[in-house]
XYZ file of C-alpha atoms in Angstrom:
131
model
C 0.000 0.000 0.002
C 1.414 3.400 -0.946
C 1.836 6.323 1.421
C -0.862 8.229 -0.422
C -3.311 5.324 -0.114
C -2.607 5.008 3.615
C -3.205 8.718 4.116
C -6.466 8.550 2.128
C -7.618 5.629 4.274
C -6.860 7.524 7.466
C -8.673 10.617 6.156
C -11.722 8.562 5.266
C -11.892 6.875 8.668
C -11.338 10.028 10.689
C -14.216 12.057 12.124
C -12.009 15.165 12.262
C -11.842 17.680 9.445
C -8.499 19.368 10.143
C -5.209 17.494 9.952
C -1.606 18.393 10.599
C 1.388 16.817 8.967
C 2.214 15.156 12.304
C -0.966 13.082 12.141
C 0.684 10.953 9.445
C 4.263 10.765 10.720
C 3.898 7.065 11.645
C 3.074 6.166 8.012
C 6.259 7.305 6.238
C 9.078 9.830 6.212
C 8.623 13.598 6.295
C 9.283 14.116 2.569
C 7.056 11.235 1.469
C 4.158 12.556 3.537
C 4.663 16.033 2.072
C 4.586 14.680 -1.494
C 1.433 12.638 -0.805
C -0.330 15.607 0.814
C 0.605 17.856 -2.150
C -0.873 15.260 -4.529
C -4.079 15.087 -2.519
C -4.344 18.894 -2.587
C -3.791 18.875 -6.360
C -6.496 16.175 -6.781
C -8.961 18.208 -4.710
C -9.319 15.815 -1.771
C -7.665 18.226 0.654
C -7.368 21.993 1.029
C -4.251 23.589 2.480
C -5.196 25.860 5.379
C -1.716 26.910 6.440
C 1.803 25.636 6.929
C 1.404 21.936 7.693
C -2.374 22.225 8.224
C -4.916 20.663 5.879
C -8.670 20.101 5.804
C -10.955 17.686 3.975
C -12.458 19.172 0.831
C -15.551 18.648 -1.241
C -16.900 20.203 -4.414
C -19.637 22.803 -4.109
C -22.659 21.546 -6.028
C -23.667 25.049 -7.122
C -20.374 26.680 -8.127
C -18.267 23.577 -8.726
C -15.390 25.024 -6.659
C -13.630 23.270 -3.807
C -14.754 24.110 -0.300
C -14.153 22.714 3.195
C -16.131 19.572 3.941
C -16.670 20.638 7.579
C -20.331 21.272 8.452
C -19.564 24.704 9.933
C -17.712 25.874 6.829
C -14.513 27.883 6.885
C -15.156 29.331 10.358
C -15.333 25.829 11.865
C -12.127 24.860 10.070
C -10.231 27.865 11.432
C -11.415 27.178 14.990
C -10.584 23.479 14.746
C -7.133 24.313 13.319
C -6.447 26.659 16.239
C -7.485 23.973 18.689
C -5.342 21.352 16.940
C -2.349 23.739 17.085
C -3.073 24.405 20.786
C -3.345 28.154 20.269
C -5.183 30.266 22.834
C -7.913 32.252 21.119
C -11.144 34.009 21.907
C -14.089 35.164 19.858
C -14.602 38.935 19.858
C -17.081 41.490 18.602
C -20.394 40.404 17.104
C -19.356 36.734 17.198
C -18.885 36.860 20.958
C -22.177 38.703 21.496
C -24.080 36.175 19.385
C -22.519 33.129 21.073
C -23.155 34.526 24.570
C -26.808 35.297 23.771
C -26.492 39.102 24.075
C -27.431 39.538 20.430
C -29.691 37.719 18.014
C -27.973 39.138 14.971
C -25.849 36.509 13.223
C -22.352 37.879 12.529
C -21.320 38.169 8.886
C -17.763 37.095 9.573
C -15.853 35.364 12.316
C -13.758 37.612 14.577
C -10.971 35.843 16.458
C -8.318 37.270 18.748
C -5.163 35.178 19.164
C -2.023 35.765 21.190
C 0.526 38.127 19.602
C 3.013 35.244 19.487
C 0.887 33.308 16.990
C 2.255 34.360 13.591
C 0.985 31.622 11.291
C -1.426 32.521 8.530
C -4.507 30.342 8.293
C -6.751 30.842 5.262
C -9.770 28.937 4.011
C -11.422 30.383 0.934
C -11.899 34.086 1.587
C -11.556 33.768 5.381
C -8.097 34.660 6.610
C -6.476 34.781 10.085
C -3.248 36.741 10.564
C -3.100 37.453 6.862
């Protein structure tokens, strides 16, 4: 079984939507995993969120473009990626007010505050964090 096939099998069995390169380090060497992940991104099975961070992808039935397969969309992917990377974050602004019940207005975009030490750029579609 090839490295790519092993990674695909693990992606299919997993209930998570965000993966880091370290999730596959027991399957093969660093370079082999990188090549397999690049192939999966090129084939449209994965989307690259940031350095070493990937998410499952699916094709949008209306536009035909690739989008995150996560039920919560790009916002859920960014939050799951921050949790997988063990980054302290908090929701601010309209997002915080909506989640705490202070407002009934659904926020148009996700507002996240991370620590100043977190410098990675995470982007899914048009949503971007630290970009």
